[in-house]
GROMACS .gro file of C-alpha atoms in nm:
model
  354
    1MET     CA    1   0.000   0.000   0.000
    2ALA     CA    2   0.137   0.342  -0.099
    3LEU     CA    3   0.233   0.589   0.171
    4LEU     CA    4   0.015   0.904   0.189
    5LYS     CA    5  -0.186   0.831  -0.125
    6VAL     CA    6  -0.391   1.132  -0.244
    7LYS     CA    7  -0.637   1.156  -0.535
    8PHE     CA    8  -0.597   1.451  -0.771
    9ASN     CA    9  -0.803   1.603  -1.051
   10GLN     CA   10  -0.674   1.870  -1.286
   11LYS     CA   11  -0.786   2.156  -1.059
   12LYS     CA   12  -0.601   2.010  -0.758
   13ARG     CA   13  -0.287   1.944  -0.962
   14VAL     CA   14  -0.284   2.304  -1.087
   15LYS     CA   15  -0.334   2.438  -0.734
   16LEU     CA   16  -0.054   2.214  -0.602
   17ALA     CA   17   0.185   2.325  -0.878
   18GLN     CA   18   0.105   2.693  -0.820
   19GLY     CA   19   0.140   2.657  -0.442
   20LEU     CA   20   0.474   2.477  -0.480
   21TRP     CA   21   0.599   2.742  -0.721
   22LEU     CA   22   0.525   3.010  -0.460
   23MET     CA   23   0.677   2.802  -0.177
   24ASN     CA   24   0.994   2.745  -0.378
   25TRP     CA   25   1.044   3.118  -0.418
   26PHE     CA   26   0.991   3.163  -0.044
   27SER     CA   27   1.259   2.897   0.000
   28VAL     CA   28   1.493   3.095  -0.225
   29PHE     CA   29   1.452   3.393   0.010
   30ALA     CA   30   1.507   3.158   0.304
   31GLY     CA   31   1.830   3.046   0.135
   32ILE     CA   32   1.940   3.409   0.106
   33LEU     CA   33   1.865   3.448   0.478
   34VAL     CA   34   2.075   3.141   0.565
   35PHE     CA   35   2.359   3.271   0.345
   36SER     CA   36   2.340   3.612   0.517
   37MET     CA   37   2.348   3.452   0.863
   38GLY     CA   38   2.656   3.249   0.769
   39LEU     CA   39   2.828   3.560   0.633
   40PHE     CA   40   2.742   3.761   0.946
   41LEU     CA   41   2.870   3.485   1.178
   42LYS     CA   42   3.192   3.453   0.976
   43ILE     CA   43   3.255   3.828   1.003
   44GLU     CA   44   3.186   3.819   1.379
   45LEU     CA   45   3.429   3.530   1.427
   46ARG     CA   46   3.695   3.695   1.212
   47LYS     CA   47   3.673   4.009   1.426
   48ARG     CA   48   3.805   3.810   1.721
   49SER     CA   49   4.011   3.546   1.541
   50GLU     CA   50   4.320   3.664   1.737
   51VAL     CA   51   4.171   3.525   2.059
   52MET     CA   52   4.068   3.193   1.904
   53ASP     CA   53   4.307   2.901   1.899
   54ASN     CA   54   4.209   2.739   1.566
   55ASN     CA   55   3.990   2.769   1.257
   56GLU     CA   56   3.742   2.491   1.350
   57SER     CA   57   3.493   2.754   1.466
   58HIS     CA   58   3.453   2.864   1.101
   59PHE     CA   59   3.296   2.529   1.009
   60VAL     CA   60   2.949   2.655   1.108
   61PRO     CA   61   2.951   2.982   0.907
   62ASN     CA   62   3.107   2.809   0.606
   63SER     CA   63   2.835   2.540   0.623
   64LEU     CA   64   2.562   2.805   0.647
   65ILE     CA   65   2.701   2.992   0.345
   66LEU     CA   66   2.714   2.667   0.143
   67MET     CA   67   2.359   2.564   0.248
   68GLY     CA   68   2.230   2.909   0.155
   69ILE     CA   69   2.380   2.889  -0.195
   70LEU     CA   70   2.252   2.532  -0.247
   71SER     CA   71   1.906   2.628  -0.119
   72CYS     CA   72   1.879   2.910  -0.374
   73ALA     CA   73   1.995   2.680  -0.656
   74PHE     CA   74   1.773   2.382  -0.565
   75ASN     CA   75   1.459   2.585  -0.503
   76GLY     CA   76   1.505   2.802  -0.811
   77PHE     CA   77   1.529   2.483  -1.019
   78ALA     CA   78   1.222   2.332  -0.844
   79GLY     CA   79   1.027   2.653  -0.906
   80LYS     CA   80   1.095   2.619  -1.278
   81ILE     CA   81   0.978   2.254  -1.274
   82CYS     CA   82   0.653   2.348  -1.094
   83TYR     CA   83   0.588   2.631  -1.339
   84ASP     CA   84   0.642   2.403  -1.641
   85SER     CA   85   0.428   2.124  -1.492
   86LEU     CA   86   0.119   2.327  -1.583
   87ASP     CA   87   0.205   2.260  -1.949
   88PRO     CA   88   0.231   1.884  -2.032
   89ALA     CA   89   0.457   1.953  -2.332
   90LYS     CA   90   0.708   2.151  -2.123
   91PHE     CA   91   0.690   1.910  -1.828
   92ALA     CA   92   0.789   1.612  -2.047
   93LYS     CA   93   1.153   1.728  -2.061
   94TRP     CA   94   1.176   1.738  -1.678
   95LYS     CA   95   1.034   1.389  -1.616
   96PRO     CA   96   1.365   1.195  -1.643
   97MET     CA   97   1.534   1.440  -1.402
   98LEU     CA   98   1.276   1.437  -1.125
   99LYS     CA   99   1.374   1.115  -0.947
  100PRO     CA  100   1.747   1.203  -0.926
  101TYR     CA  101   1.651   1.556  -0.826
  102LEU     CA  102   1.428   1.431  -0.541
  103ALA     CA  103   1.709   1.201  -0.424
  104LEU     CA  104   1.943   1.504  -0.416
  105CYS     CA  105   1.675   1.696  -0.224
  106CYS     CA  106   1.672   1.421   0.042
  107VAL     CA  107   2.051   1.448   0.082
  108PHE     CA  108   2.028   1.828   0.091
  109ASN     CA  109   1.762   1.820   0.365
  110MET     CA  110   1.972   1.579   0.572
  111LEU     CA  111   2.265   1.822   0.541
  112ILE     CA  112   2.047   2.114   0.652
  113PHE     CA  113   1.932   1.917   0.958
  114PHE     CA  114   2.295   1.825   1.036
  115VAL     CA  115   2.404   2.191   1.016
  116ALA     CA  116   2.116   2.290   1.247
  117LEU     CA  117   2.234   2.032   1.503
  118ILE     CA  118   2.594   2.153   1.474
  119CYS     CA  119   2.476   2.507   1.559
  120PHE     CA  120   2.345   2.374   1.892
  121LEU     CA  121   2.641   2.142   1.963
  122MET     CA  122   2.937   2.371   1.888
  123ARG     CA  123   2.949   2.513   2.242
  124GLY     CA  124   3.207   2.261   2.374
  125SER     CA  125   3.448   2.309   2.083
  126LEU     CA  126   3.406   2.687   2.095
  127GLU     CA  127   3.476   2.695   2.469
  128SER     CA  128   3.813   2.515   2.438
  129THR     CA  129   3.906   2.732   2.136
  130LEU     CA  130   3.832   3.053   2.329
  131ALA     CA  131   4.005   2.935   2.649
  132GLN     CA  132   4.335   2.864   2.472
  133GLY     CA  133   4.310   3.160   2.237
  134LEU     CA  134   4.248   3.411   2.519
  135LYS     CA  135   4.531   3.260   2.722
  136ASN     CA  136   4.774   3.312   2.432
  137GLY     CA  137   4.636   3.660   2.363
  138MET     CA  138   4.695   3.769   2.722
  139LYS     CA  139   5.056   3.641   2.705
  140PHE     CA  140   5.119   3.862   2.400
  141TYR     CA  141   4.945   4.168   2.551
  142ARG     CA  142   5.279   4.332   2.639
  143ASP     CA  143   5.443   4.269   2.297
  144THR     CA  144   5.354   4.609   2.154
  145ASP     CA  145   5.693   4.630   1.980
  146THR     CA  146   5.688   4.279   1.833
  147PRO     CA  147   5.582   4.258   1.464
  148GLY     CA  148   5.268   4.048   1.426
  149ARG     CA  149   5.168   4.097   1.792
  150CYS     CA  150   5.168   4.476   1.827
  151PHE     CA  151   4.788   4.484   1.778
  152MET     CA  152   4.714   4.236   2.059
  153LYS     CA  153   4.701   4.497   2.338
  154LYS     CA  154   4.436   4.697   2.153
  155THR     CA  155   4.241   4.379   2.068
  156ILE     CA  156   4.229   4.261   2.430
  157ASP     CA  157   4.147   4.607   2.567
  158MET     CA  158   3.863   4.660   2.319
  159LEU     CA  159   3.734   4.310   2.392
  160GLN     CA  160   3.726   4.369   2.768
  161ILE     CA  161   3.556   4.707   2.728
  162GLU     CA  162   3.295   4.583   2.477
  163PHE     CA  163   3.201   4.264   2.661
  164LYS     CA  164   3.250   4.405   3.014
  165CYS     CA  165   3.486   4.125   3.112
  166CYS     CA  166   3.834   4.081   3.255
  167GLY     CA  167   4.092   3.809   3.192
  168ASN     CA  168   4.023   3.458   3.069
  169ASN     CA  169   3.825   3.319   3.363
  170GLY     CA  170   3.845   3.633   3.581
  171TYR     CA  171   4.057   3.933   3.677
  172LYS     CA  172   4.306   3.719   3.877
  173ASP     CA  173   4.435   3.568   3.551
  174TRP     CA  174   4.629   3.893   3.497
  175PHE     CA  175   4.824   3.828   3.822
  176GLU     CA  176   4.984   3.518   3.667
  177ILE     CA  177   5.137   3.679   3.356
  178GLN     CA  178   5.365   3.973   3.287
  179TRP     CA  179   5.140   4.209   3.097
  180ILE     CA  180   5.364   4.519   3.132
  181SER     CA  181   5.636   4.541   2.865
  182ASN     CA  182   6.002   4.552   2.979
  183ARG     CA  183   6.027   4.872   2.779
  184TYR     CA  184   5.825   5.051   3.046
  185LEU     CA  185   6.003   4.904   3.350
  186ASP     CA  186   6.272   5.093   3.541
  187PHE     CA  187   6.531   4.822   3.602
  188SER     CA  188   6.728   5.055   3.829
  189SER     CA  189   6.436   5.051   4.074
  190LYS     CA  190   6.474   4.819   4.375
  191GLU     CA  191   6.106   4.722   4.365
  192VAL     CA  192   6.131   4.610   4.001
  193LYS     CA  193   6.451   4.414   4.068
  194ASP     CA  194   6.301   4.244   4.374
  195ARG     CA  195   5.986   4.141   4.188
  196ILE     CA  196   6.183   3.994   3.897
  197LYS     CA  197   6.422   3.809   4.133
  198SER     CA  198   6.134   3.669   4.337
  199ASN     CA  199   5.991   3.502   4.026
  200VAL     CA  200   6.142   3.172   3.903
  201ASP     CA  201   6.094   3.265   3.537
  202GLY     CA  202   6.230   3.618   3.586
  203ARG     CA  203   5.896   3.782   3.504
  204TYR     CA  204   5.759   4.104   3.646
  205LEU     CA  205   5.430   3.992   3.805
  206VAL     CA  206   5.197   4.234   3.983
  207ASP     CA  207   4.856   4.210   4.144
  208GLY     CA  208   4.718   4.454   3.890
  209VAL     CA  209   4.507   4.454   3.576
  210PRO     CA  210   4.491   4.664   3.255
  211PHE     CA  211   4.272   4.976   3.259
  212SER     CA  212   4.014   4.803   3.036
  213CYS     CA  213   3.911   4.583   3.329
  214CYS     CA  214   3.773   4.883   3.518
  215ASN     CA  215   3.399   4.920   3.558
  216PRO     CA  216   3.307   5.284   3.479
  217SER     CA  217   2.979   5.246   3.668
  218SER     CA  218   3.163   5.207   3.999
  219PRO     CA  219   3.139   5.518   4.222
  220ARG     CA  220   3.494   5.465   4.348
  221PRO     CA  221   3.798   5.555   4.132
  222CYS     CA  222   3.934   5.243   3.966
  223ILE     CA  223   4.177   5.036   4.171
  224GLN     CA  224   4.375   4.851   3.908
  225TYR     CA  225   4.710   4.822   4.086
  226GLN     CA  226   4.781   4.650   4.420
  227VAL     CA  227   4.434   4.499   4.400
  228THR     CA  228   4.504   4.251   4.683
  229ASN     CA  229   4.690   4.502   4.907
  230ASN     CA  230   4.435   4.639   5.154
  231SER     CA  231   4.683   4.877   5.316
  232ALA     CA  232   4.757   5.051   4.985
  233HIS     CA  233   4.404   5.195   4.966
  234TYR     CA  234   4.185   5.378   5.214
  235SER     CA  235   3.883   5.192   5.354
  236TYR     CA  236   3.939   4.894   5.128
  237ASP     CA  237   3.913   4.518   5.166
  238TYR     CA  238   3.942   4.326   4.839
  239GLN     CA  239   3.795   4.005   4.991
  240THR     CA  240   3.472   4.159   5.112
  241GLU     CA  241   3.422   4.474   4.907
  242GLU     CA  242   3.273   4.460   4.560
  243LEU     CA  243   3.568   4.549   4.340
  244ASN     CA  244   3.530   4.810   4.070
  245LEU     CA  245   3.661   4.558   3.815
  246TRP     CA  246   3.462   4.340   3.580
  247ARG     CA  247   3.401   4.009   3.755
  248ARG     CA  248   3.314   3.798   3.455
  249GLY     CA  249   3.589   3.635   3.249
  250CYS     CA  250   3.605   3.705   2.875
  251ARG     CA  251   3.582   3.335   2.789
  252GLU     CA  252   3.240   3.315   2.954
  253ALA     CA  253   3.130   3.645   2.797
  254LEU     CA  254   3.233   3.546   2.443
  255LEU     CA  255   3.097   3.194   2.483
  256SER     CA  256   2.760   3.332   2.592
  257TYR     CA  257   2.758   3.576   2.299
  258TYR     CA  258   2.846   3.323   2.028
  259SER     CA  259   2.641   3.037   2.177
  260GLY     CA  260   2.331   3.256   2.189
  261MET     CA  261   2.389   3.364   1.830
  262MET     CA  262   2.443   3.006   1.706
  263SER     CA  263   2.139   2.875   1.898
  264SER     CA  264   1.918   3.141   1.737
  265MET     CA  265   2.059   3.052   1.397
  266GLY     CA  266   2.007   2.681   1.468
  267ALA     CA  267   1.638   2.748   1.543
  268VAL     CA  268   1.601   2.941   1.214
  269ILE     CA  269   1.774   2.660   1.022
  270LEU     CA  270   1.533   2.404   1.174
  271LEU     CA  271   1.237   2.612   1.054
  272VAL     CA  272   1.396   2.632   0.708
  273TRP     CA  273   1.447   2.254   0.717
  274LEU     CA  274   1.079   2.194   0.801
  275PHE     CA  275   0.977   2.424   0.516
  276GLU     CA  276   1.214   2.248   0.274
  277MET     CA  277   1.074   1.910   0.380
  278SER     CA  278   0.718   2.025   0.308
  279VAL     CA  279   0.829   2.152  -0.036
  280MET     CA  280   0.998   1.820  -0.112
  281VAL     CA  281   0.687   1.623  -0.008
  282GLY     CA  282   0.469   1.847  -0.225
  283LEU     CA  283   0.702   1.806  -0.522
  284ARG     CA  284   0.694   1.428  -0.481
  285LEU     CA  285   0.311   1.431  -0.478
  286LEU     CA  286   0.308   1.649  -0.791
  287HIS     CA  287   0.559   1.420  -0.963
  288THR     CA  288   0.365   1.097  -0.890
  289SER     CA  289   0.025   1.252  -0.965
  290LEU     CA  290   0.146   1.362  -1.310
  291GLU     CA  291   0.314   1.027  -1.382
  292SER     CA  292   0.006   0.824  -1.285
  293ILE     CA  293  -0.232   0.999  -1.528
  294ALA     CA  294  -0.401   0.712  -1.711
  295ASN     CA  295  -0.459   0.905  -2.034
  296PRO     CA  296  -0.192   1.173  -2.100
  297GLU     CA  297  -0.401   1.311  -2.387
  298ASP     CA  298  -0.681   1.390  -2.140
  299PRO     CA  299  -0.529   1.630  -1.882
  300GLU     CA  300  -0.861   1.657  -1.696
  301CYS     CA  301  -0.867   1.291  -1.588
  302GLU     CA  302  -0.803   1.194  -1.224
  303SER     CA  303  -0.475   1.055  -1.095
  304GLU     CA  304  -0.314   0.946  -0.770
  305GLY     CA  305  -0.011   1.089  -0.596
  306TRP     CA  306   0.195   0.933  -0.314
  307ILE     CA  307   0.516   0.977  -0.118
  308LEU     CA  308   0.629   0.613  -0.139
  309GLU     CA  309   0.490   0.361  -0.385
  310ASN     CA  310   0.489   0.093  -0.112
  311SER     CA  311   0.464   0.109   0.266
  312LEU     CA  312   0.762   0.229   0.469
  313LYS     CA  313   0.840  -0.127   0.581
  314ASP     CA  314   0.830  -0.269   0.225
  315THR     CA  315   1.039   0.019   0.090
  316PHE     CA  316   1.302  -0.040   0.358
  317LYS     CA  317   1.315  -0.414   0.279
  318SER     CA  318   1.343  -0.342  -0.093
  319ALA     CA  319   1.631  -0.099  -0.032
  320LEU     CA  320   1.815  -0.360   0.178
  321GLU     CA  321   1.771  -0.626  -0.091
  322ASN     CA  322   1.905  -0.389  -0.356
  323LEU     CA  323   2.208  -0.316  -0.139
  324LYS     CA  324   2.273  -0.689  -0.089
  325LYS     CA  325   2.246  -0.753  -0.465
  326LEU     CA  326   2.488  -0.469  -0.530
  327GLY     CA  327   2.733  -0.615  -0.277
  328LYS     CA  328   2.713  -0.963  -0.434
  329PHE     CA  329   2.760  -0.817  -0.782
  330ASN     CA  330   3.075  -0.636  -0.671
  331GLN     CA  331   3.210  -0.958  -0.514
  332VAL     CA  332   3.147  -1.154  -0.837
  333GLU     CA  333   3.322  -0.886  -1.043
  334ALA     CA  334   3.620  -0.885  -0.805
  335GLY     CA  335   3.642  -1.268  -0.825
  336ALA     CA  336   3.628  -1.261  -1.205
  337GLU     CA  337   3.906  -1.004  -1.223
  338GLY     CA  338   4.119  -1.214  -0.984
  339ALA     CA  339   4.069  -1.528  -1.196
  340GLU     CA  340   4.166  -1.341  -1.513
  341GLY     CA  341   4.480  -1.216  -1.340
  342GLU     CA  342   4.583  -1.569  -1.240
  343GLU     CA  343   4.529  -1.703  -1.595
  344GLY     CA  344   4.727  -1.415  -1.738
  345GLY     CA  345   5.014  -1.491  -1.500
  346LYS     CA  346   5.053  -1.850  -1.625
  347THR     CA  347   5.289  -1.896  -1.925
  348PRO     CA  348   5.228  -2.197  -2.154
  349ALA     CA  349   5.506  -2.458  -2.172
  350ILE     CA  350   5.674  -2.490  -2.517
  351THR     CA  351   5.803  -2.831  -2.625
  352THR     CA  352   6.079  -2.837  -2.885
  353VAL     CA  353   6.071  -3.139  -3.120
  354SER     CA  354   6.409  -3.214  -3.280
   0.00000   0.00000   0.00000
């Protein structure tokens, strides 16, 4: 028994073709939307590529851009088929292409669904990328005179100001690295010498943070140096008082920003996928209803359309049998080639009669 069998007359077929033509053009606009989202996400990721450890994060925007282009191409082609289906003479040239086209549509819809899932599941990969990238970026913060790294200070400062964050996981991350360049240290000063000598790696570590960690909404002037030294500031206790520094780490801030963006995009892609599935089902019904017309010379006669010619169970069994036959055929061919090779390797014995 056919799956989702529907009876059609000429009026219903015309309405289905017209409706599908309109839906395909809506799908083209949806493809443009997907392409635009991928482009926007790629630009946003490129803006902060210096604080990302690898290029894996660009898999999602690249996939969205590709799906957008394919969606425009597939649906534009389907729109043309639906338009020509109203004229039996024009539709005849599309008939041989419809089955391969529908098979490609199935693959395309599976890819769209996969990309939608990836949008929701990229959080873990993005988190590790940001953690390592921010750590490296903070190490190079002081290298304002080093070619290729001179921009890192500005990048980190702008990032902390824009996202209201400080450090990788928090402001204390700045205590563990030397973020002040040696160029601006007075090595004749006893304090500088003592700090460098007290460190195993010979780095100048301070309990301070860059200016971009300061919260401008705080009523107190920013305390960015000697953050943990209570005696250095009047009426101050860093353990109990709410510091006038951003508490949230930049990894968490960026992860929240990109995860929210990708989740929203994933939801849009799922809606596009559902719409594409409905278009594909409609196109399959149109295809089968036109093929099953008993008398092609009488376009007004009734016909039947279906999604699958047999039930889902029978179709699955038939597909498995075809796969088995294909496997056996390949084995037979491989055996025949092996036998020919063995025969070719044997050289006939030549007897000389004197």
